Amino acid sequence: MQTPSKTSQLGRPRTPRLSRKAIGRAALEMFQEEESLSIPRLAERLGVRQSSFYKHVTGRQEIIELARGALVEKAPMPELPAGSLDDVIREIFDSLRKAYSMVPALLPLLLTQPVSHPAALERYDQFVEAFEIAGTPRHLIIPALETLDSAAIGASLDAMTMESAWSINQEEEGTYPHLFAAKKAVAEHPVDRFAFLADVLSAGLKAAIDDD
């Protein structure tokens, strides 16, 4: 019986230790857990040398895009109703906001480069199809989608901030009477700001599309 050679025993593993998908998933986890991206630390997470990355990616920007793809794969595709523009707008906004809320630290970096990951492009293509089925004029679909995307990113970042953007105490009521009264009113009648934003987006986009 022939004994396997040392070379064959130590040969390349059947399953590669590193892949573009593995890099993207690890980068997304780093953004979620450490709120930043460090390529040396990412290499540690994956148990490889930093130089190994460049057999799979060209640099930091591509790693960020792979993290975008990993986020899309992690976020479930919403059930987009056929024919109802109002429901399409709300579902897309809600799904984007929930996805972005998973990893707020990644969002400023996503804003600096165009979407190019196939999984992300496919998801947006599905959103565009839903707008088409709902009767949206084709030249207004991208502006509508950009509006929803920007609003979802803003809402996700807003969720990380303080509950109120204005700090006024009782003694300042006379100095800022209108703002004080408005803050008091919303405290007595709380409003879900994200649901309110969805209402505004839906009403505004529908009005713009109907007036076209």
GROMACS .gro file of C-alpha atoms in nm:
model
  212
    1MET     CA    1   0.000   0.000   0.000
    2GLN     CA    2   0.139   0.335  -0.101
    3THR     CA    3   0.188   0.590   0.175
    4PRO     CA    4   0.069   0.944   0.087
    5SER     CA    5   0.360   1.173   0.031
    6LYS     CA    6   0.435   1.457   0.268
    7THR     CA    7   0.359   1.700  -0.012
    8SER     CA    8   0.007   1.564  -0.061
    9GLN     CA    9  -0.058   1.566   0.315
   10LEU     CA   10   0.044   1.927   0.344
   11GLY     CA   11  -0.111   2.041   0.019
   12ARG     CA   12  -0.368   2.310  -0.032
   13PRO     CA   13  -0.682   2.249   0.179
   14ARG     CA   14  -0.992   2.139  -0.010
   15THR     CA   15  -1.188   2.436   0.127
   16PRO     CA   16  -1.001   2.769   0.090
   17ARG     CA   17  -0.956   2.952   0.418
   18LEU     CA   18  -1.025   3.285   0.254
   19SER     CA   19  -1.285   3.401   0.002
   20ARG     CA   20  -1.452   3.726  -0.096
   21LYS     CA   21  -1.771   3.619   0.083
   22ALA     CA   22  -1.579   3.532   0.401
   23ILE     CA   23  -1.402   3.869   0.391
   24GLY     CA   24  -1.732   4.053   0.352
   25ARG     CA   25  -1.900   3.869   0.637
   26ALA     CA   26  -1.603   3.919   0.870
   27ALA     CA   27  -1.584   4.289   0.780
   28LEU     CA   28  -1.955   4.332   0.853
   29GLU     CA   29  -1.912   4.162   1.191
   30MET     CA   30  -1.621   4.393   1.269
   31PHE     CA   31  -1.832   4.700   1.192
   32GLN     CA   32  -2.109   4.565   1.414
   33GLU     CA   33  -1.884   4.475   1.706
   34GLU     CA   34  -1.600   4.728   1.686
   35GLU     CA   35  -1.766   5.009   1.485
   36SER     CA   36  -1.463   5.042   1.259
   37LEU     CA   37  -1.260   4.857   0.997
   38SER     CA   38  -0.898   4.764   1.058
   39ILE     CA   39  -0.743   4.541   0.794
   40PRO     CA   40  -0.482   4.398   1.036
   41ARG     CA   41  -0.759   4.319   1.285
   42LEU     CA   42  -0.972   4.174   1.007
   43ALA     CA   43  -0.685   3.946   0.913
   44GLU     CA   44  -0.667   3.832   1.275
   45ARG     CA   45  -1.038   3.751   1.273
   46LEU     CA   46  -0.996   3.537   0.964
   47GLY     CA   47  -0.673   3.377   1.082
   48VAL     CA   48  -0.470   3.486   0.781
   49ARG     CA   49  -0.188   3.722   0.699
   50GLN     CA   50  -0.284   4.069   0.586
   51SER     CA   51  -0.112   4.013   0.251
   52SER     CA   52  -0.355   3.728   0.181
   53PHE     CA   53  -0.639   3.976   0.131
   54TYR     CA   54  -0.487   4.112  -0.187
   55LYS     CA   55  -0.530   3.780  -0.364
   56HIS     CA   56  -0.905   3.840  -0.333
   57VAL     CA   57  -0.960   4.219  -0.313
   58THR     CA   58  -0.791   4.530  -0.444
   59GLY     CA   59  -0.809   4.727  -0.119
   60ARG     CA   60  -1.016   4.885   0.155
   61GLN     CA   61  -1.294   5.015  -0.071
   62GLU     CA   62  -1.362   4.670  -0.210
   63ILE     CA   63  -1.374   4.526   0.143
   64ILE     CA   64  -1.636   4.788   0.233
   65GLU     CA   65  -1.838   4.687  -0.073
   66LEU     CA   66  -1.812   4.322   0.029
   67ALA     CA   67  -1.946   4.423   0.370
   68ARG     CA   68  -2.239   4.591   0.192
   69GLY     CA   69  -2.306   4.264   0.012
   70ALA     CA   70  -2.292   4.071   0.338
   71LEU     CA   71  -2.542   4.315   0.489
   72VAL     CA   72  -2.783   4.266   0.198
   73GLU     CA   73  -2.756   3.889   0.232
   74LYS     CA   74  -2.825   3.915   0.604
   75ALA     CA   75  -3.127   4.146   0.569
   76PRO     CA   76  -3.443   3.966   0.450
   77MET     CA   77  -3.606   4.078   0.128
   78PRO     CA   78  -3.938   4.247   0.209
   79GLU     CA   79  -4.263   4.124   0.062
   80LEU     CA   80  -4.339   4.397  -0.188
   81PRO     CA   81  -4.709   4.423  -0.271
   82ALA     CA   82  -4.797   4.444  -0.637
   83GLY     CA   83  -4.973   4.758  -0.752
   84SER     CA   84  -4.985   4.962  -0.429
   85LEU     CA   85  -4.741   5.252  -0.450
   86ASP     CA   86  -4.805   5.354  -0.089
   87ASP     CA   87  -4.723   5.005   0.038
   88VAL     CA   88  -4.417   4.975  -0.188
   89ILE     CA   89  -4.275   5.301  -0.053
   90ARG     CA   90  -4.334   5.200   0.308
   91GLU     CA   91  -4.198   4.847   0.267
   92ILE     CA   92  -3.881   4.963   0.092
   93PHE     CA   93  -3.815   5.237   0.347
   94ASP     CA   94  -3.876   5.003   0.639
   95SER     CA   95  -3.656   4.728   0.497
   96LEU     CA   96  -3.370   4.970   0.424
   97ARG     CA   97  -3.394   5.127   0.769
   98LYS     CA   98  -3.390   4.789   0.944
   99ALA     CA   99  -3.091   4.674   0.739
  100TYR     CA  100  -2.893   4.992   0.799
  101SER     CA  101  -2.978   4.984   1.170
  102MET     CA  102  -2.787   4.656   1.198
  103VAL     CA  103  -2.457   4.835   1.135
  104PRO     CA  104  -2.466   5.216   1.170
  105ALA     CA  105  -2.085   5.242   1.173
  106LEU     CA  106  -2.071   5.120   0.813
  107LEU     CA  107  -2.312   5.381   0.676
  108PRO     CA  108  -2.078   5.684   0.640
  109LEU     CA  109  -1.842   5.466   0.436
  110LEU     CA  110  -2.121   5.334   0.212
  111LEU     CA  111  -2.208   5.693   0.125
  112THR     CA  112  -1.862   5.754  -0.020
  113GLN     CA  113  -1.880   5.493  -0.296
  114PRO     CA  114  -2.137   5.371  -0.551
  115VAL     CA  115  -2.321   5.043  -0.509
  116SER     CA  116  -2.147   4.771  -0.709
  117HIS     CA  117  -2.189   4.446  -0.515
  118PRO     CA  118  -2.405   4.201  -0.717
  119ALA     CA  119  -2.629   4.113  -0.419
  120ALA     CA  120  -2.697   4.482  -0.350
  121LEU     CA  121  -2.760   4.559  -0.717
  122GLU     CA  122  -3.002   4.267  -0.738
  123ARG     CA  123  -3.192   4.394  -0.432
  124TYR     CA  124  -3.224   4.744  -0.579
  125ASP     CA  125  -3.332   4.592  -0.911
  126GLN     CA  126  -3.616   4.420  -0.725
  127PHE     CA  127  -3.713   4.752  -0.565
  128VAL     CA  128  -3.719   4.918  -0.906
  129GLU     CA  129  -3.940   4.640  -1.043
  130ALA     CA  130  -4.186   4.698  -0.756
  131PHE     CA  131  -4.202   5.068  -0.843
  132GLU     CA  132  -4.263   4.979  -1.209
  133ILE     CA  133  -4.547   4.743  -1.120
  134ALA     CA  134  -4.699   5.017  -0.903
  135GLY     CA  135  -4.712   5.241  -1.211
  136THR     CA  136  -4.428   5.481  -1.125
  137PRO     CA  137  -4.294   5.672  -1.427
  138ARG     CA  138  -3.953   5.525  -1.502
  139HIS     CA  139  -3.767   5.857  -1.485
  140LEU     CA  140  -3.893   5.909  -1.126
  141ILE     CA  141  -3.795   5.568  -0.989
  142ILE     CA  142  -3.429   5.646  -0.920
  143PRO     CA  143  -3.507   5.981  -0.749
  144ALA     CA  144  -3.770   5.804  -0.536
  145LEU     CA  145  -3.531   5.523  -0.447
  146GLU     CA  146  -3.251   5.769  -0.365
  147THR     CA  147  -3.491   5.958  -0.138
  148LEU     CA  148  -3.588   5.642   0.048
  149ASP     CA  149  -3.225   5.530   0.076
  150SER     CA  150  -3.109   5.866   0.214
  151ALA     CA  151  -3.400   5.883   0.457
  152ALA     CA  152  -3.333   5.527   0.578
  153ILE     CA  153  -2.965   5.602   0.638
  154GLY     CA  154  -3.055   5.923   0.823
  155ALA     CA  155  -3.314   5.742   1.034
  156SER     CA  156  -3.066   5.467   1.122
  157LEU     CA  157  -2.805   5.719   1.230
  158ASP     CA  158  -3.071   5.919   1.414
  159ALA     CA  159  -3.161   5.612   1.618
  160MET     CA  160  -2.810   5.624   1.768
  161THR     CA  161  -2.846   5.982   1.889
  162MET     CA  162  -3.022   6.141   2.186
  163GLU     CA  163  -3.399   6.120   2.207
  164SER     CA  164  -3.440   6.496   2.169
  165ALA     CA  165  -3.223   6.736   1.972
  166TRP     CA  166  -3.324   7.034   2.188
  167SER     CA  167  -3.233   7.090   2.551
  168ILE     CA  168  -3.463   7.342   2.721
  169ASN     CA  169  -3.541   7.357   3.092
  170GLN     CA  170  -3.850   7.496   3.263
  171GLU     CA  171  -3.683   7.829   3.337
  172GLU     CA  172  -3.631   7.892   2.965
  173GLU     CA  173  -3.998   7.863   2.872
  174GLY     CA  174  -4.033   8.239   2.837
  175THR     CA  175  -3.718   8.267   2.625
  176TYR     CA  176  -3.819   8.002   2.371
  177PRO     CA  177  -4.199   7.985   2.414
  178HIS     CA  178  -4.287   7.823   2.079
  179LEU     CA  179  -4.020   7.555   2.091
  180PHE     CA  180  -4.096   7.483   2.458
  181ALA     CA  181  -4.468   7.444   2.383
  182ALA     CA  182  -4.398   7.211   2.089
  183LYS     CA  183  -4.170   6.991   2.300
  184LYS     CA  184  -4.431   6.976   2.575
  185ALA     CA  185  -4.702   6.880   2.326
  186VAL     CA  186  -4.506   6.591   2.178
  187ALA     CA  187  -4.421   6.469   2.529
  188GLU     CA  188  -4.793   6.458   2.608
  189HIS     CA  189  -4.882   6.302   2.271
  190PRO     CA  190  -4.583   6.086   2.167
  191VAL     CA  191  -4.528   6.026   1.798
  192ASP     CA  192  -4.327   5.739   1.649
  193ARG     CA  193  -4.081   5.947   1.449
  194PHE     CA  194  -3.996   5.667   1.208
  195ALA     CA  195  -4.359   5.589   1.132
  196PHE     CA  196  -4.414   5.963   1.089
  197LEU     CA  197  -4.120   5.979   0.848
  198ALA     CA  198  -4.264   5.688   0.650
  199ASP     CA  199  -4.597   5.875   0.627
  200VAL     CA  200  -4.424   6.190   0.503
  201LEU     CA  201  -4.214   6.000   0.249
  202SER     CA  202  -4.513   5.813   0.116
  203ALA     CA  203  -4.732   6.122   0.087
  204GLY     CA  204  -4.453   6.332  -0.068
  205LEU     CA  205  -4.337   6.075  -0.322
  206LYS     CA  206  -4.692   5.987  -0.423
  207ALA     CA  207  -4.776   6.354  -0.473
  208ALA     CA  208  -4.461   6.410  -0.682
  209ILE     CA  209  -4.535   6.104  -0.897
  210ASP     CA  210  -4.903   6.194  -0.942
  211ASP     CA  211  -4.814   6.551  -1.044
  212ASP     CA  212  -4.561   6.441  -1.304
   0.00000   0.00000   0.00000
